[in-house]
Amino acid sequence: QSGSSFHVFDQGQFAKEVLPKYFKHNNMASFVRQLNMYGFRKVVHIEQGGLVKPEKDDTEFQHPYFIRGQEHLLENIKRKVTSVSSIKNEEVKVRQDNVTKLLTDIQVMKGKQESMDSKLIAMK
């Protein structure tokens, strides 16, 4: 192999024997979810057609910084954070824009109201 991925050849055995040694669970789906959180992706080969189940129980995962002999790259494998602060900042900006628009609309309405008041007085 090229050393740019790793294989799990027998998911049942891997979950039963390997996972409990390193994790507090023996659940393959949880392991895959954790891999995804750290940016690992399942490798799907064209001949499998994506939809066709491969005959052999072989699941392959890869990450751009997971390369044989390149240990110094491992520090770049970090858990993805859905930045709450960036979401919050976006929300705040949208809300500020909404408030600004409302205040502008109110000013326009006040102006129209004053104009109507003065016209009413003139008509009286």
N, CA and C atoms as an extended XYZ file, in Angstrom:
372
Properties=species:S:1:pos:R:3:atomname:S:1:resname:S:1:resid:I:1 pbc="F F F"
N         0.832       -1.205        0.000 N   GLN     1
C         0.000        0.000        0.000 CA  GLN     1
C         0.868        1.257        0.000 C   GLN     1
N         0.251        2.362       -0.369 N   SER     2
C         0.989        3.629       -0.490 CA  SER     2
C         1.268        4.281        0.853 C   SER     2
N         0.574        3.847        1.909 N   GLY     3
C         0.797        4.442        3.225 CA  GLY     3
C         0.017        5.735        3.429 C   GLY     3
N        -0.987        5.968        2.571 N   SER     4
C        -1.792        7.194        2.705 CA  SER     4
C        -3.180        6.912        3.267 C   SER     4
N        -3.394        5.657        3.727 N   SER     5
C        -4.688        5.298        4.297 CA  SER     5
C        -4.495        4.098        5.216 C   SER     5
N        -5.582        3.721        5.911 N   PHE     6
C        -5.534        2.481        6.688 CA  PHE     6
C        -6.822        1.712        6.444 C   PHE     6
N        -6.729        0.399        6.594 N   HIS     7
C        -7.850       -0.495        6.326 CA  HIS     7
C        -8.317       -1.166        7.607 C   HIS     7
N        -9.619       -1.395        7.701 N   VAL     8
C       -10.191       -2.269        8.725 CA  VAL     8
C       -10.771       -3.430        7.929 C   VAL     8
N       -10.122       -4.595        8.036 N   PHE     9
C       -10.504       -5.734        7.204 CA  PHE     9
C       -11.660       -6.546        7.776 C   PHE     9
N       -11.802       -6.544        9.090 N   ASP    10
C       -12.895       -7.301        9.718 CA  ASP    10
C       -13.490       -6.422       10.808 C   ASP    10
N       -14.567       -5.710       10.465 N   GLN    11
C       -15.148       -4.732       11.395 CA  GLN    11
C       -15.594       -5.364       12.710 C   GLN    11
N       -16.167       -6.542       12.648 N   GLY    12
C       -16.633       -7.224       13.852 CA  GLY    12
C       -15.493       -7.494       14.815 C   GLY    12
N       -14.425       -8.092       14.305 N   GLN    13
C       -13.265       -8.414       15.131 CA  GLN    13
C       -12.583       -7.134       15.623 C   GLN    13
N       -12.483       -6.140       14.740 N   PHE    14
C       -11.856       -4.852       15.097 CA  PHE    14
C       -12.617       -4.205       16.257 C   PHE    14
N       -13.959       -4.183       16.147 N   ALA    15
C       -14.798       -3.565       17.179 CA  ALA    15
C       -14.686       -4.319       18.501 C   ALA    15
N       -14.602       -5.635       18.415 N   LYS    16
C       -14.595       -6.466       19.622 CA  LYS    16
C       -13.227       -6.460       20.315 C   LYS    16
N       -12.150       -6.507       19.529 N   GLU    17
C       -10.820       -6.685       20.110 CA  GLU    17
C        -9.986       -5.415       20.189 C   GLU    17
N       -10.063       -4.556       19.182 N   VAL    18
C        -9.175       -3.379       19.134 CA  VAL    18
C        -9.793       -2.160       19.814 C   VAL    18
N       -11.033       -1.845       19.472 N   LEU    19
C       -11.657       -0.624       20.015 CA  LEU    19
C       -11.642       -0.550       21.545 C   LEU    19
N       -12.020       -1.631       22.273 N   PRO    20
C       -12.038       -1.522       23.741 CA  PRO    20
C       -10.660       -1.221       24.347 C   PRO    20
N        -9.578       -1.549       23.621 N   LYS    21
C        -8.227       -1.271       24.136 CA  LYS    21
C        -7.934        0.226       24.158 C   LYS    21
N        -8.538        0.971       23.220 N   TYR    22
C        -8.191        2.390       23.062 CA  TYR    22
C        -9.350        3.348       23.315 C   TYR    22
N       -10.563        2.816       23.366 N   PHE    23
C       -11.743        3.650       23.560 CA  PHE    23
C       -12.616        3.052       24.662 C   PHE    23
N       -13.571        3.845       25.122 N   LYS    24
C       -14.478        3.373       26.175 CA  LYS    24
C       -15.675        2.636       25.575 C   LYS    24
N       -15.557        2.208       24.327 N   HIS    25
C       -16.666        1.518       23.672 CA  HIS    25
C       -16.118        0.494       22.689 C   HIS    25
N       -17.020       -0.307       22.145 N   ASN    26
C       -16.634       -1.269       21.096 CA  ASN    26
C       -17.601       -1.120       19.922 C   ASN    26
N       -17.978        0.128       19.645 N   ASN    27
C       -18.985        0.418       18.626 CA  ASN    27
C       -18.303        0.980       17.376 C   ASN    27
N       -18.379        0.247       16.283 N   MET    28
C       -17.719        0.656       15.029 CA  MET    28
C       -18.290        1.978       14.511 C   MET    28
N       -19.610        2.147       14.620 N   ALA    29
C       -20.242        3.386       14.125 CA  ALA    29
C       -19.714        4.604       14.891 C   ALA    29
N       -19.517        4.452       16.203 N   SER    30
C       -18.973        5.551       17.009 CA  SER    30
C       -17.540        5.862       16.593 C   SER    30
N       -16.768        4.807       16.310 N   PHE    31
C       -15.382        4.988       15.873 CA  PHE    31
C       -15.348        5.757       14.550 C   PHE    31
N       -16.214        5.369       13.615 N   VAL    32
C       -16.266        6.042       12.312 CA  VAL    32
C       -16.684        7.504       12.494 C   VAL    32
N       -17.640        7.750       13.396 N   ARG    33
C       -18.072        9.129       13.654 CA  ARG    33
C       -16.914        9.946       14.211 C   ARG    33
N       -16.117        9.341       15.106 N   GLN    34
C       -14.949       10.035       15.642 CA  GLN    34
C       -13.930       10.318       14.550 C   GLN    34
N       -13.703        9.333       13.682 N   LEU    35
C       -12.780        9.547       12.560 CA  LEU    35
C       -13.242       10.739       11.722 C   LEU    35
N       -14.539       10.789       11.435 N   ASN    36
C       -15.083       11.884       10.628 CA  ASN    36
C       -14.892       13.232       11.314 C   ASN    36
N       -15.025       13.244       12.653 N   MET    37
C       -14.838       14.496       13.397 CA  MET    37
C       -13.425       15.030       13.248 C   MET    37
N       -12.484       14.113       13.024 N   TYR    38
C       -11.084       14.504       12.874 CA  TYR    38
C       -10.674       14.626       11.407 C   TYR    38
N       -11.672       14.598       10.518 N   GLY    39
C       -11.384       14.842        9.097 CA  GLY    39
C       -11.017       13.621        8.282 C   GLY    39
N       -11.101       12.417        8.868 N   PHE    40
C       -10.842       11.202        8.089 CA  PHE    40
C       -12.059       10.919        7.231 C   PHE    40
N       -11.819       10.401        6.030 N   ARG    41
C       -12.915       10.072        5.128 CA  ARG    41
C       -12.794        8.638        4.659 C   ARG    41
N       -13.935        7.996        4.482 N   LYS    42
C       -13.965        6.628        3.963 CA  LYS    42
C       -13.604        6.692        2.484 C   LYS    42
N       -12.721        5.796        2.067 N   VAL    43
C       -12.324        5.744        0.663 CA  VAL    43
C       -13.302        4.826       -0.063 C   VAL    43
N       -13.962        5.362       -1.089 N   VAL    44
C       -14.888        4.546       -1.886 CA  VAL    44
C       -14.250        4.351       -3.253 C   VAL    44
N       -14.049        3.098       -3.626 N   HIS    45
C       -13.422        2.798       -4.912 CA  HIS    45
C       -14.462        2.757       -6.015 C   HIS    45
N       -14.060        3.217       -7.176 N   ILE    46
C       -14.969        3.305       -8.327 CA  ILE    46
C       -15.589        1.940       -8.638 C   ILE    46
N       -14.766        0.877       -8.596 N   GLU    47
C       -15.296       -0.447       -8.957 CA  GLU    47
C       -16.393       -0.907       -8.004 C   GLU    47
N       -16.429       -0.333       -6.789 N   GLN    48
C       -17.508       -0.671       -5.860 CA  GLN    48
C       -18.789        0.059       -6.271 C   GLN    48
N       -18.645        1.068       -7.097 N   GLY    49
C       -19.795        1.803       -7.591 CA  GLY    49
C       -20.485        2.617       -6.519 C   GLY    49
N       -19.873        2.690       -5.350 N   GLY    50
C       -20.474        3.474       -4.276 CA  GLY    50
C       -21.654        2.770       -3.640 C   GLY    50
N       -22.536        2.206       -4.448 N   LEU    51
C       -23.763        1.591       -3.927 CA  LEU    51
C       -23.595        0.097       -3.702 C   LEU    51
N       -22.722       -0.530       -4.498 N   VAL    52
C       -22.533       -1.977       -4.398 CA  VAL    52
C       -21.684       -2.292       -3.175 C   VAL    52
N       -22.160       -3.194       -2.339 N   LYS    53
C       -21.387       -3.614       -1.167 CA  LYS    53
C       -20.175       -4.409       -1.647 C   LYS    53
N       -18.972       -4.063       -1.158 N   PRO    54
C       -17.807       -4.869       -1.547 CA  PRO    54
C       -17.942       -6.291       -1.004 C   PRO    54
N       -17.396       -7.261       -1.738 N   GLU    55
C       -17.516       -8.656       -1.301 CA  GLU    55
C       -16.819       -8.839        0.046 C   GLU    55
N       -15.591       -8.289        0.142 N   LYS    56
C       -14.846       -8.482        1.390 CA  LYS    56
C       -15.125       -7.336        2.355 C   LYS    56
N       -15.078       -7.655        3.639 N   ASP    57
C       -15.328       -6.662        4.694 CA  ASP    57
C       -14.056       -5.833        4.851 C   ASP    57
N       -13.877       -4.865        3.967 N   ASP    58
C       -12.666       -4.036        3.968 CA  ASP    58
C       -13.080       -2.577        3.896 C   ASP    58
N       -12.868       -1.858        4.983 N   THR    59
C       -13.190       -0.440        5.000 CA  THR    59
C       -11.882        0.333        5.075 C   THR    59
N       -11.738        1.305        4.181 N   GLU    60
C       -10.492        2.072        4.094 CA  GLU    60
C       -10.771        3.533        4.440 C   GLU    60
N        -9.882        4.124        5.248 N   PHE    61
C       -10.014        5.522        5.647 CA  PHE    61
C        -8.732        6.266        5.315 C   PHE    61
N        -8.896        7.554        4.947 N   GLN    62
C        -7.709        8.360        4.667 CA  GLN    62
C        -7.881        9.766        5.201 C   GLN    62
N        -6.751       10.423        5.418 N   HIS    63
C        -6.687       11.815        5.878 CA  HIS    63
C        -5.452       12.416        5.234 C   HIS    63
N        -5.541       13.667        4.753 N   PRO    64
C        -4.384       14.282        4.079 CA  PRO    64
C        -3.109       14.306        4.934 C   PRO    64
N        -3.250       14.326        6.265 N   TYR    65
C        -2.070       14.377        7.137 CA  TYR    65
C        -1.726       13.032        7.767 C   TYR    65
N        -2.388       11.956        7.335 N   PHE    66
C        -2.105       10.631        7.857 CA  PHE    66
C        -1.329        9.878        6.785 C   PHE    66
N         0.010        9.994        6.846 N   ILE    67
C         0.865        9.416        5.813 CA  ILE    67
C         2.016        8.656        6.480 C   ILE    67
N         2.229        7.418        6.042 N   ARG    68
C         3.281        6.582        6.624 CA  ARG    68
C         4.632        7.314        6.575 C   ARG    68
N         5.315        7.310        7.731 N   GLY    69
C         6.644        7.906        7.810 CA  GLY    69
C         6.652        9.418        7.956 C   GLY    69
N         5.460       10.025        8.037 N   GLN    70
C         5.367       11.493        8.148 CA  GLN    70
C         4.732       11.871        9.488 C   GLN    70
N         5.329       11.362       10.570 N   GLU    71
C         4.741       11.555       11.896 CA  GLU    71
C         4.558       13.025       12.253 C   GLU    71
N         5.448       13.884       11.731 N   HIS    72
C         5.358       15.319       12.069 CA  HIS    72
C         4.046       15.940       11.578 C   HIS    72
N         3.385       15.300       10.617 N   LEU    73
C         2.111       15.826       10.106 CA  LEU    73
C         0.934       15.520       11.033 C   LEU    73
N         1.109       14.525       11.912 N   LEU    74
C        -0.002       14.080       12.765 CA  LEU    74
C        -0.565       15.204       13.630 C   LEU    74
N         0.296       16.151       14.031 N   GLU    75
C        -0.193       17.253       14.884 CA  GLU    75
C        -1.223       18.121       14.164 C   GLU    75
N        -1.278       18.017       12.842 N   ASN    76
C        -2.261       18.791       12.064 CA  ASN    76
C        -3.636       18.134       12.037 C   ASN    76
N        -3.728       16.907       12.539 N   ILE    77
C        -5.015       16.223       12.581 CA  ILE    77
C        -5.715       16.682       13.849 C   ILE    77
N        -6.666       17.571       13.670 N   LYS    78
C        -7.362       18.161       14.812 CA  LYS    78
C        -8.855       17.929       14.670 C   LYS    78
N        -9.514       17.900       15.816 N   ARG    79
C       -10.961       17.749       15.820 CA  ARG    79
C       -11.584       18.991       15.210 C   ARG    79
N       -12.526       18.776       14.322 N   LYS    80
C       -13.216       19.905       13.707 CA  LYS    80
C       -14.135       20.533       14.728 C   LYS    80
N       -14.076       21.849       14.841 N   VAL    81
C       -14.984       22.533       15.758 CA  VAL    81
C       -15.947       23.358       14.930 C   VAL    81
N       -17.236       23.144       15.163 N   THR    82
C       -18.215       24.016       14.538 CA  THR    82
C       -18.187       25.269       15.385 C   THR    82
N       -17.452       26.234       14.893 N   SER    83
C       -17.161       27.437       15.662 CA  SER    83
C       -18.434       28.144       16.092 C   SER    83
N       -18.748       27.983       17.364 N   VAL    84
C       -19.950       28.611       17.932 CA  VAL    84
C       -19.813       30.123       17.833 C   VAL    84
N       -18.588       30.621       18.068 N   SER    85
C       -18.381       32.079       18.038 CA  SER    85
C       -18.664       32.636       16.644 C   SER    85
N       -18.250       31.930       15.591 N   SER    86
C       -18.494       32.446       14.234 CA  SER    86
C       -19.990       32.447       13.931 C   SER    86
N       -20.697       31.410       14.400 N   ILE    87
C       -22.153       31.364       14.203 CA  ILE    87
C       -22.787       32.535       14.960 C   ILE    87
N       -22.362       32.709       16.197 N   LYS    88
C       -22.895       33.795       17.017 CA  LYS    88
C       -22.632       35.150       16.346 C   LYS    88
N       -21.401       35.350       15.872 N   ASN    89
C       -21.056       36.622       15.220 CA  ASN    89
C       -21.956       36.878       14.015 C   ASN    89
N       -22.201       35.823       13.223 N   GLU    90
C       -23.090       35.960       12.066 CA  GLU    90
C       -24.486       36.367       12.526 C   GLU    90
N       -24.991       35.666       13.553 N   GLU    91
C       -26.328       35.969       14.068 CA  GLU    91
C       -26.401       37.415       14.542 C   GLU    91
N       -25.385       37.838       15.290 N   VAL    92
C       -25.354       39.206       15.818 CA  VAL    92
C       -25.377       40.202       14.673 C   VAL    92
N       -24.579       39.934       13.623 N   LYS    93
C       -24.518       40.854       12.478 CA  LYS    93
C       -25.895       40.941       11.810 C   LYS    93
N       -26.531       39.795       11.606 N   VAL    94
C       -27.857       39.772       10.980 CA  VAL    94
C       -28.848       40.556       11.834 C   VAL    94
N       -28.807       40.321       13.144 N   ARG    95
C       -29.733       41.025       14.044 CA  ARG    95
C       -29.467       42.525       14.046 C   ARG    95
N       -28.177       42.910       14.034 N   GLN    96
C       -27.840       44.342       14.001 CA  GLN    96
C       -28.373       44.967       12.720 C   GLN    96
N       -28.219       44.250       11.599 N   ASP    97
C       -28.735       44.741       10.318 CA  ASP    97
C       -30.250       44.912       10.386 C   ASP    97
N       -30.930       43.935       11.007 N   ASN    98
C       -32.391       44.005       11.144 CA  ASN    98
C       -32.803       45.204       11.987 C   ASN    98
N       -32.102       45.418       13.097 N   VAL    99
C       -32.419       46.545       13.988 CA  VAL    99
C       -32.190       47.866       13.253 C   VAL    99
N       -31.074       47.956       12.526 N   THR   100
C       -30.777       49.178       11.765 CA  THR   100
C       -31.893       49.456       10.761 C   THR   100
N       -32.341       48.407       10.045 N   LYS   101
C       -33.421       48.567        9.060 CA  LYS   101
C       -34.708       49.030        9.755 C   LYS   101
N       -35.024       48.414       10.899 N   LEU   102
C       -36.225       48.803       11.643 CA  LEU   102
C       -36.166       50.277       12.055 C   LEU   102
N       -35.019       50.694       12.582 N   LEU   103
C       -34.867       52.086       13.019 CA  LEU   103
C       -35.019       53.052       11.842 C   LEU   103
N       -34.448       52.663       10.697 N   THR   104
C       -34.578       53.491        9.494 CA  THR   104
C       -36.043       53.590        9.078 C   THR   104
N       -36.731       52.444        9.076 N   ASP   105
C       -38.153       52.417        8.717 CA  ASP   105
C       -38.968       53.308        9.658 C   ASP   105
N       -38.652       53.254       10.948 N   ILE   106
C       -39.370       54.078       11.935 CA  ILE   106
C       -39.155       55.553       11.648 C   ILE   106
N       -37.915       55.923       11.332 N   GLN   107
C       -37.611       57.325       11.010 CA  GLN   107
C       -38.430       57.794        9.805 C   GLN   107
N       -38.486       56.931        8.777 N   VAL   108
C       -39.255       57.265        7.566 CA  VAL   108
C       -40.730       57.440        7.932 C   VAL   108
N       -41.257       56.508        8.747 N   MET   109
C       -42.665       56.590        9.156 CA  MET   109
C       -42.932       57.856        9.966 C   MET   109
N       -42.000       58.216       10.855 N   LYS   110
C       -42.154       59.440       11.652 CA  LYS   110
C       -42.232       60.658       10.735 C   LYS   110
N       -41.348       60.645        9.745 N   GLY   111
C       -41.332       61.761        8.783 CA  GLY   111
C       -42.665       61.877        8.059 C   GLY   111
N       -43.208       60.748        7.610 N   LYS   112
C       -44.495       60.746        6.908 CA  LYS   112
C       -45.614       61.202        7.843 C   LYS   112
N       -45.550       60.728        9.104 N   GLN   113
C       -46.561       61.097       10.098 CA  GLN   113
C       -46.559       62.619       10.307 C   GLN   113
N       -45.365       63.184       10.478 N   GLU   114
C       -45.252       64.633       10.689 CA  GLU   114
C       -45.786       65.399        9.482 C   GLU   114
N       -45.467       64.880        8.294 N   SER   115
C       -45.937       65.510        7.059 CA  SER   115
C       -47.464       65.479        6.993 C   SER   115
N       -48.054       64.319        7.332 N   MET   116
C       -49.507       64.188        7.329 CA  MET   116
C       -50.141       65.109        8.374 C   MET   116
N       -49.527       65.206        9.565 N   ASP   117
C       -50.030       66.082       10.629 CA  ASP   117
C       -50.077       67.528       10.149 C   ASP   117
N       -48.982       67.952        9.518 N   SER   118
C       -48.951       69.363        9.084 CA  SER   118
C       -49.970       69.620        7.963 C   SER   118
N       -50.177       68.645        7.083 N   LYS   119
C       -51.181       68.773        6.021 CA  LYS   119
C       -52.585       68.854        6.627 C   LYS   119
N       -52.838       68.018        7.652 N   LEU   120
C       -54.141       68.015        8.340 CA  LEU   120
C       -54.401       69.383        8.963 C   LEU   120
N       -53.391       69.922        9.650 N   ILE   121
C       -53.525       71.241       10.271 CA  ILE   121
C       -53.831       72.289        9.210 C   ILE   121
N       -53.127       72.214        8.074 N   ALA   122
C       -53.331       73.176        6.995 CA  ALA   122
C       -54.756       73.050        6.428 C   ALA   122
N       -55.255       71.820        6.335 N   MET   123
C       -56.591       71.610        5.800 CA  MET   123
C       -57.662       72.150        6.745 C   MET   123
N       -57.412       72.067        8.079 N   LYS   124
C       -58.358       72.552        9.057 CA  LYS   124
C       -58.468       74.067        8.908 C   LYS   124
